[in-house]
PDB file of C-alpha atoms and ligand atoms in Angstrom:
ATOM      1  CA  UNK D1494     -11.368 -19.968 -15.640  1.00  0.00           C
ATOM      2  CA  UNK D1495     -12.011 -17.540 -12.743  1.00  0.00           C
ATOM      3  CA  UNK D1496      -9.617 -17.800  -9.809  1.00  0.00           C
ATOM      4  CA  UNK D1497     -10.604 -20.407  -7.250  1.00  0.00           C
ATOM      5  CA  UNK D1498     -12.376 -19.341  -4.098  1.00  0.00           C
ATOM      6  CA  UNK D1499      -9.820 -19.314  -1.263  1.00  0.00           C
ATOM      7  CA  UNK D1500     -11.194 -21.247   1.709  1.00  0.00           C
ATOM      8  CA  UNK D1501      -9.747 -21.385   5.221  1.00  0.00           C
ATOM      9  CA  UNK D1502     -11.173 -24.388   7.106  1.00  0.00           C
ATOM     10  CA  UNK D1503     -11.501 -24.192  10.900  1.00  0.00           C
ATOM     11  CA  UNK D1504     -11.691 -27.466  12.855  1.00  0.00           C
ATOM     12  CA  UNK D1505     -11.615 -28.858  16.404  1.00  0.00           C
ATOM     13  CA  UNK D1506     -11.612 -32.611  15.843  1.00  0.00           C
ATOM     14  CA  UNK D1507     -11.129 -35.524  13.456  1.00  0.00           C
ATOM     15  CA  UNK D1508     -11.632 -33.445  10.338  1.00  0.00           C
ATOM     16  CA  UNK D1509     -13.488 -35.856   8.057  1.00  0.00           C
ATOM     17  CA  UNK D1510     -15.279 -32.859   6.509  1.00  0.00           C
ATOM     18  CA  UNK D1511     -11.904 -31.149   6.038  1.00  0.00           C
ATOM     19  CA  UNK D1512     -10.566 -34.277   4.302  1.00  0.00           C
ATOM     20  CA  UNK D1513     -13.597 -34.355   1.997  1.00  0.00           C
ATOM     21  CA  UNK D1514     -13.053 -30.670   1.120  1.00  0.00           C
ATOM     22  CA  UNK D1515      -9.344 -31.257   0.449  1.00  0.00           C
ATOM     23  CA  UNK D1516     -10.224 -34.171  -1.863  1.00  0.00           C
ATOM     24  CA  UNK D1517     -12.911 -32.135  -3.673  1.00  0.00           C
ATOM     25  CA  UNK D1518     -10.531 -29.186  -4.089  1.00  0.00           C
ATOM     26  CA  UNK D1519      -7.954 -31.517  -5.666  1.00  0.00           C
ATOM     27  CA  UNK D1520     -10.253 -32.098  -8.652  1.00  0.00           C
ATOM     28  CA  UNK D1521      -9.025 -30.228 -11.768  1.00  0.00           C
ATOM     29  CA  UNK D1522     -12.422 -28.538 -12.213  1.00  0.00           C
ATOM     30  CA  UNK D1523     -12.755 -27.500  -8.541  1.00  0.00           C
ATOM     31  CA  UNK D1524     -14.062 -23.949  -8.026  1.00  0.00           C
ATOM     32  CA  UNK D1525     -12.427 -23.587  -4.591  1.00  0.00           C
ATOM     33  CA  UNK D1526      -9.102 -24.292  -2.930  1.00  0.00           C
ATOM     34  CA  UNK D1527      -8.401 -25.080   0.732  1.00  0.00           C
ATOM     35  CA  UNK D1528      -5.638 -22.568   1.349  1.00  0.00           C
ATOM     36  CA  UNK D1529      -5.263 -22.788   5.141  1.00  0.00           C
ATOM     37  CA  UNK D1530      -6.414 -24.861   8.101  1.00  0.00           C
ATOM     38  CA  UNK D1531      -6.984 -23.576  11.639  1.00  0.00           C
ATOM     39  CA  UNK D1532      -7.634 -25.518  14.827  1.00  0.00           C
ATOM     40  CA  UNK D1533      -8.367 -24.502  18.408  1.00  0.00           C
ATOM     41  CA  UNK D1534      -7.015 -27.883  19.566  1.00  0.00           C
ATOM     42  CA  UNK D1535      -3.362 -28.971  19.127  1.00  0.00           C
ATOM     43  CA  UNK D1536      -4.500 -32.634  19.196  1.00  0.00           C
ATOM     44  CA  UNK D1537      -7.162 -32.293  16.458  1.00  0.00           C
ATOM     45  CA  UNK D1538      -6.870 -35.362  14.221  1.00  0.00           C
ATOM     46  CA  UNK D1539      -7.747 -33.237  11.186  1.00  0.00           C
ATOM     47  CA  UNK D1540      -4.361 -31.501  11.333  1.00  0.00           C
ATOM     48  CA  UNK D1541      -2.855 -34.665   9.864  1.00  0.00           C
ATOM     49  CA  UNK D1542      -5.042 -34.245   6.766  1.00  0.00           C
ATOM     50  CA  UNK D1543      -3.678 -30.726   6.258  1.00  0.00           C
ATOM     51  CA  UNK D1544      -0.080 -31.914   6.673  1.00  0.00           C
ATOM     52  CA  UNK D1545      -0.620 -34.807   4.237  1.00  0.00           C
ATOM     53  CA  UNK D1546      -1.954 -32.362   1.630  1.00  0.00           C
ATOM     54  CA  UNK D1547       0.805 -29.803   2.236  1.00  0.00           C
ATOM     55  CA  UNK D1548      -1.698 -27.163   3.389  1.00  0.00           C
ATOM     56  CA  UNK D1549      -0.443 -24.651   5.988  1.00  0.00           C
ATOM     57  CA  UNK D1550      -2.107 -25.137   9.366  1.00  0.00           C
ATOM     58  CA  UNK D1551      -2.235 -22.904  12.419  1.00  0.00           C
ATOM     59  CA  UNK D1552      -3.162 -24.035  15.928  1.00  0.00           C
ATOM     60  CA  UNK D1553      -4.611 -21.386  18.244  1.00  0.00           C
ATOM     61  CA  UNK D1554      -5.104 -23.294  21.478  1.00  0.00           C
ATOM     62  CA  UNK D1555      -8.160 -21.806  23.214  1.00  0.00           C
ATOM     63  CA  UNK D1556      -6.796 -23.051  26.544  1.00  0.00           C
ATOM     64  CA  UNK D1557      -3.981 -20.506  26.261  1.00  0.00           C
ATOM     65  CA  UNK D1558      -6.385 -17.561  26.428  1.00  0.00           C
ATOM     66  CA  UNK D1559      -7.959 -16.009  29.507  1.00  0.00           C
ATOM     67  CA  UNK D1560     -11.173 -15.063  27.711  1.00  0.00           C
ATOM     68  CA  UNK D1561     -13.368 -15.876  24.720  1.00  0.00           C
ATOM     69  CA  UNK D1562     -12.702 -12.357  23.376  1.00  0.00           C
ATOM     70  CA  UNK D1563      -8.936 -12.872  23.576  1.00  0.00           C
ATOM     71  CA  UNK D1564      -9.130 -16.187  21.730  1.00  0.00           C
ATOM     72  CA  UNK D1565     -11.413 -14.722  19.050  1.00  0.00           C
ATOM     73  CA  UNK D1566      -9.093 -11.747  18.580  1.00  0.00           C
ATOM     74  CA  UNK D1567      -6.149 -14.093  17.990  1.00  0.00           C
ATOM     75  CA  UNK D1568      -8.141 -16.229  15.550  1.00  0.00           C
ATOM     76  CA  UNK D1569      -9.354 -13.102  13.751  1.00  0.00           C
ATOM     77  CA  UNK D1570      -5.808 -11.759  13.334  1.00  0.00           C
ATOM     78  CA  UNK D1571      -4.519 -15.115  12.051  1.00  0.00           C
ATOM     79  CA  UNK D1572      -7.416 -15.440   9.588  1.00  0.00           C
ATOM     80  CA  UNK D1573      -6.863 -11.911   8.292  1.00  0.00           C
ATOM     81  CA  UNK D1574      -3.168 -12.702   7.795  1.00  0.00           C
ATOM     82  CA  UNK D1575      -4.140 -15.811   5.790  1.00  0.00           C
ATOM     83  CA  UNK D1576      -6.555 -13.731   3.667  1.00  0.00           C
ATOM     84  CA  UNK D1577      -9.229 -16.270   2.673  1.00  0.00           C
ATOM     85  CA  UNK D1578     -12.366 -15.403   0.691  1.00  0.00           C
ATOM     86  CA  UNK D1579     -14.412 -17.747   2.876  1.00  0.00           C
ATOM     87  CA  UNK D1580     -13.966 -19.137   6.399  1.00  0.00           C
ATOM     88  CA  UNK D1581     -15.532 -22.621   6.546  1.00  0.00           C
ATOM     89  CA  UNK D1582     -16.256 -23.968  10.043  1.00  0.00           C
ATOM     90  CA  UNK D1583     -16.136 -27.775   9.889  1.00  0.00           C
ATOM     91  CA  UNK D1584     -16.572 -29.583  13.192  1.00  0.00           C
ATOM     92  CA  UNK D1585     -15.425 -26.409  15.001  1.00  0.00           C
ATOM     93  CA  UNK D1586     -16.895 -26.817  18.462  1.00  0.00           C
ATOM     94  CA  UNK D1587     -16.571 -23.321  19.934  1.00  0.00           C
ATOM     95  CA  UNK D1588     -19.222 -20.590  20.024  1.00  0.00           C
ATOM     96  CA  UNK D1589     -17.731 -17.434  18.521  1.00  0.00           C
ATOM     97  CA  UNK D1590     -18.425 -13.973  19.910  1.00  0.00           C
ATOM     98  CA  UNK D1591     -20.895 -11.677  18.144  1.00  0.00           C
ATOM     99  CA  UNK D1592     -18.109  -9.203  17.394  1.00  0.00           C
ATOM    100  CA  UNK D1593     -16.050 -11.844  15.614  1.00  0.00           C
ATOM    101  CA  UNK D1594     -19.070 -13.077  13.651  1.00  0.00           C
ATOM    102  CA  UNK D1595     -20.033  -9.542  12.634  1.00  0.00           C
ATOM    103  CA  UNK D1596     -16.541  -8.922  11.258  1.00  0.00           C
ATOM    104  CA  UNK D1597     -16.785 -12.068   9.074  1.00  0.00           C
ATOM    105  CA  UNK D1598     -20.490 -11.823   8.260  1.00  0.00           C
ATOM    106  CA  UNK D1599     -21.260 -13.020   4.741  1.00  0.00           C
ATOM    107  CA  UNK D1600     -17.848 -14.713   4.490  1.00  0.00           C
ATOM    108  CA  UNK D1601     -18.211 -17.501   7.075  1.00  0.00           C
ATOM    109  CA  UNK D1602     -20.085 -20.819   6.732  1.00  0.00           C
ATOM    110  CA  UNK D1603     -20.802 -23.777   9.005  1.00  0.00           C
ATOM    111  CA  UNK D1604     -22.013 -27.359   8.534  1.00  0.00           C
ATOM    112  CA  UNK D1605     -24.532 -28.784  10.994  1.00  0.00           C
ATOM    113  CA  UNK D1606     -25.778 -32.395  10.957  1.00  0.00           C
ATOM    114  CA  UNK D1607     -29.512 -31.769  10.871  1.00  0.00           C
ATOM    115  CA  UNK D1608     -32.163 -30.295   8.567  1.00  0.00           C
ATOM    116  CA  UNK D1609     -32.112 -26.820  10.134  1.00  0.00           C
ATOM    117  CA  UNK D1610     -34.020 -25.181  11.675  1.00  0.00           C
ATOM    118  CA  UNK D1611     -34.714 -28.580  13.256  1.00  0.00           C
ATOM    119  CA  UNK D1612     -32.398 -29.969  15.962  1.00  0.00           C
ATOM    120  CA  UNK D1613     -29.976 -27.088  16.526  1.00  0.00           C
ATOM    121  CA  UNK D1614     -27.075 -27.356  18.975  1.00  0.00           C
ATOM    122  CA  UNK D1615     -25.647 -30.497  20.511  1.00  0.00           C
ATOM    123  CA  UNK D1616     -26.712 -34.123  19.855  1.00  0.00           C
ATOM    124  CA  UNK D1617     -28.841 -33.441  16.736  1.00  0.00           C
ATOM    125  CA  UNK D1618     -29.021 -37.161  15.840  1.00  0.00           C
ATOM    126  CA  UNK D1619     -30.307 -38.038  19.302  1.00  0.00           C
ATOM    127  CA  UNK D1620     -32.826 -35.174  19.096  1.00  0.00           C
ATOM    128  CA  UNK D1621     -34.134 -36.503  15.753  1.00  0.00           C
ATOM    129  CA  UNK D1622     -34.444 -40.056  17.047  1.00  0.00           C
ATOM    130  CA  UNK D1623     -36.153 -38.937  20.259  1.00  0.00           C
ATOM    131  CA  UNK D1624     -38.604 -36.878  18.162  1.00  0.00           C
ATOM    132  CA  UNK D1625     -39.523 -39.997  16.193  1.00  0.00           C
ATOM    133  CA  UNK D1626     -38.561 -38.332  12.898  1.00  0.00           C
ATOM    134  CA  UNK D1627     -38.290 -40.418   9.719  1.00  0.00           C
ATOM    135  CA  UNK D1628     -36.155 -37.912   7.805  1.00  0.00           C
ATOM    136  CA  UNK D1629     -32.928 -36.244   8.874  1.00  0.00           C
ATOM    137  CA  UNK D1630     -29.995 -34.686   7.086  1.00  0.00           C
ATOM    138  CA  UNK D1631     -27.408 -31.941   7.142  1.00  0.00           C
ATOM    139  CA  UNK D1632     -27.168 -28.225   6.396  1.00  0.00           C
ATOM    140  CA  UNK D1633     -24.531 -25.744   5.289  1.00  0.00           C
ATOM    141  CA  UNK D1634     -25.440 -22.222   6.373  1.00  0.00           C
ATOM    142  CA  UNK D1635     -23.987 -18.733   6.703  1.00  0.00           C
ATOM    143  CA  UNK D1636     -22.828 -18.041  10.263  1.00  0.00           C
ATOM    144  CA  UNK D1637     -24.729 -15.401  12.241  1.00  0.00           C
ATOM    145  CA  UNK D1638     -24.647 -14.700  16.005  1.00  0.00           C
ATOM    146  CA  UNK D1639     -27.502 -17.181  16.698  1.00  0.00           C
ATOM    147  CA  UNK D1640     -26.090 -20.751  16.961  1.00  0.00           C
ATOM    148  CA  UNK D1641     -27.136 -22.783  13.867  1.00  0.00           C
ATOM    149  CA  UNK D1642     -29.526 -19.983  12.812  1.00  0.00           C
ATOM    150  CA  UNK D1643     -27.858 -18.381   9.786  1.00  0.00           C
ATOM    151  CA  UNK D1644     -29.356 -18.345   6.245  1.00  0.00           C
ATOM    152  CA  UNK D1645     -29.270 -21.781   4.667  1.00  0.00           C
ATOM    153  CA  UNK D1646     -27.013 -22.340   1.636  1.00  0.00           C
ATOM    154  CA  UNK D1647     -27.696 -26.031   0.932  1.00  0.00           C
ATOM    155  CA  UNK D1648     -29.168 -29.143   2.559  1.00  0.00           C
ATOM    156  CA  UNK D1649     -29.177 -32.897   1.999  1.00  0.00           C
ATOM    157  CA  UNK D1650     -31.736 -35.367   3.311  1.00  0.00           C
ATOM    158  CA  UNK D1651     -30.926 -38.655   5.032  1.00  0.00           C
ATOM    159  CA  UNK D1652     -33.604 -41.267   5.838  1.00  0.00           C
ATOM    160  CA  UNK D1653     -33.945 -42.546   9.403  1.00  0.00           C
ATOM    161  CA  UNK D1654     -34.227 -46.321   9.214  1.00  0.00           C
ATOM    162  CA  UNK D1655     -35.859 -48.751  11.653  1.00  0.00           C
ATOM    163  CA  UNK D1656     -33.409 -49.705  14.389  1.00  0.00           C
ATOM    164  CA  UNK D1657     -31.239 -46.660  13.830  1.00  0.00           C
ATOM    165  CA  UNK D1658     -29.023 -45.593  16.726  1.00  0.00           C
ATOM    166  CA  UNK D1659     -27.282 -42.258  17.210  1.00  0.00           C
ATOM    167  CA  UNK D1660     -24.128 -43.855  15.796  1.00  0.00           C
ATOM    168  CA  UNK D1661     -25.685 -45.389  12.671  1.00  0.00           C
ATOM    169  CA  UNK D1662     -27.589 -42.189  11.901  1.00  0.00           C
ATOM    170  CA  UNK D1663     -24.478 -40.049  12.478  1.00  0.00           C
ATOM    171  CA  UNK D1664     -22.452 -42.235  10.100  1.00  0.00           C
ATOM    172  CA  UNK D1665     -25.089 -42.049   7.354  1.00  0.00           C
ATOM    173  CA  UNK D1666     -25.382 -38.279   7.789  1.00  0.00           C
ATOM    174  CA  UNK D1667     -21.609 -37.753   7.710  1.00  0.00           C
ATOM    175  CA  UNK D1668     -21.458 -39.431   4.286  1.00  0.00           C
ATOM    176  CA  UNK D1669     -23.864 -36.783   2.980  1.00  0.00           C
ATOM    177  CA  UNK D1670     -21.995 -34.002   4.769  1.00  0.00           C
ATOM    178  CA  UNK D1671     -18.855 -34.936   2.872  1.00  0.00           C
ATOM    179  CA  UNK D1672     -20.626 -34.204  -0.440  1.00  0.00           C
ATOM    180  CA  UNK D1673     -22.730 -31.262   0.719  1.00  0.00           C
ATOM    181  CA  UNK D1674     -19.987 -28.889   1.950  1.00  0.00           C
ATOM    182  CA  UNK D1675     -18.086 -29.040  -1.359  1.00  0.00           C
ATOM    183  CA  UNK D1676     -21.351 -28.456  -3.211  1.00  0.00           C
ATOM    184  CA  UNK D1677     -22.150 -25.414  -1.053  1.00  0.00           C
ATOM    185  CA  UNK D1678     -18.686 -23.873  -1.517  1.00  0.00           C
ATOM    186  CA  UNK D1679     -18.972 -24.415  -5.272  1.00  0.00           C
ATOM    187  CA  UNK D1680     -22.317 -22.577  -5.235  1.00  0.00           C
ATOM    188  CA  UNK D1681     -20.632 -19.657  -3.442  1.00  0.00           C
ATOM    189  CA  UNK D1682     -17.696 -19.704  -5.893  1.00  0.00           C
ATOM    190  CA  UNK D1683     -20.074 -19.672  -8.858  1.00  0.00           C
ATOM    191  CA  UNK D1684     -22.178 -16.875  -7.425  1.00  0.00           C
ATOM    192  CA  UNK D1685     -25.226 -19.150  -7.029  1.00  0.00           C
ATOM    193  CA  UNK D1686     -25.196 -18.629  -3.261  1.00  0.00           C
ATOM    194  CA  UNK D1687     -24.763 -15.169  -1.776  1.00  0.00           C
ATOM    195  CA  UNK D1688     -25.254 -13.902   1.746  1.00  0.00           C
ATOM    196  CA  UNK D1689     -28.758 -12.386   1.720  1.00  0.00           C
ATOM    197  CA  UNK D1690     -28.585  -8.624   2.246  1.00  0.00           C
ATOM    198  CA  UNK D1691     -31.816  -8.868   4.247  1.00  0.00           C
ATOM    199  CA  UNK D1692     -30.057 -11.093   6.780  1.00  0.00           C
ATOM    200  CA  UNK D1693     -28.546  -7.972   8.465  1.00  0.00           C
TER     201      UNK D1693
HETATM  202  C1  LIG R1177     -19.759 -33.233  11.837  1.00  0.00           C
HETATM  203  O1  LIG R1177     -20.930 -34.028  11.919  1.00  0.00           O
HETATM  204  C2  LIG R1177     -20.149 -31.787  11.745  1.00  0.00           C
HETATM  205  O2  LIG R1177     -21.367 -31.553  11.067  1.00  0.00           O
HETATM  206  C3  LIG R1177     -20.305 -31.425  13.183  1.00  0.00           C
HETATM  207  O3  LIG R1177     -19.246 -32.079  13.842  1.00  0.00           O
HETATM  208  C4  LIG R1177     -18.944 -33.275  13.134  1.00  0.00           C
HETATM  209  C5  LIG R1177     -17.454 -33.211  12.936  1.00  0.00           C
HETATM  210  O4  LIG R1177     -16.982 -34.027  12.029  1.00  0.00           O
HETATM  211  N1  LIG R1177     -20.279 -30.008  13.418  1.00  0.00           N
HETATM  212  P1  LIG R1177     -15.490 -33.950  11.418  1.00  0.00           P
HETATM  213  O5  LIG R1177     -14.561 -33.372  12.436  1.00  0.00           O
HETATM  214  O6  LIG R1177     -15.555 -33.090  10.185  1.00  0.00           O
HETATM  215  O7  LIG R1177     -15.189 -35.378  11.106  1.00  0.00           O
END
C-alpha cells in the first residue's frame, strides 16, 4: 500500500470538518492521514478534536501580528516545518496573501458550502435562498489567489426544501461536507485529482 497522503488541516472555528477528516483517516483503508492541525484562533473549538486524536496542533494567533504578510510568513514557516503533502483549509476564515498561495499552489485545498462558482464568499446559504435556488451543495477546490475561485476537485449537491432557513440549509450542507472533503483528499491521494497545469 502506498504511503498515506500527509494532510495538515487549518481551521479557525468549531472544526466539524476537521473531526470528519480525523474519523475518515482512522479507517484502516484510508489513503490520507491528518498529521498536523493549525489554527489562527487560540479558542477554536476544533483544537479539542486534534487533542482527543493525539494529533499535534499549532496555534498562530493572527492578532499577534502587525500585518497579514507577517502572519502568513509565520504560518508558512510552521507548515514547512510540519512538512505535509497537502494543506487542507477547513473553516479557515482568513484571506491568505497571493505570495503565500503561490508558494503552496497545487498543494492547498479549501471547502466552501456552495456549488461553486455560485455563491462565493460569505453567507452562501443566505445567497442561495435569496436567489430562490432549489439546489445547493458544497465544493472542495484547489486554492488560488481569487477567493473561492480555484479549480474544482469535487462537489456534492444538497436540495433546498420548502421552508428552509439559513440554519436548516447550513446543517444539511454540512452533513455532505463531512463526506465530501475525505472523498476529495482520497482522489488526490490516488492520483485521480491533480492540480491542472493550465491553472497557472
Ligand atoms: C463550513 O461550512 C465550511 O465549509 C466553511 O465554514 C464552515 C466551518 O465549519 N468554510 P467547521 O468549522 O468545519 O465546523
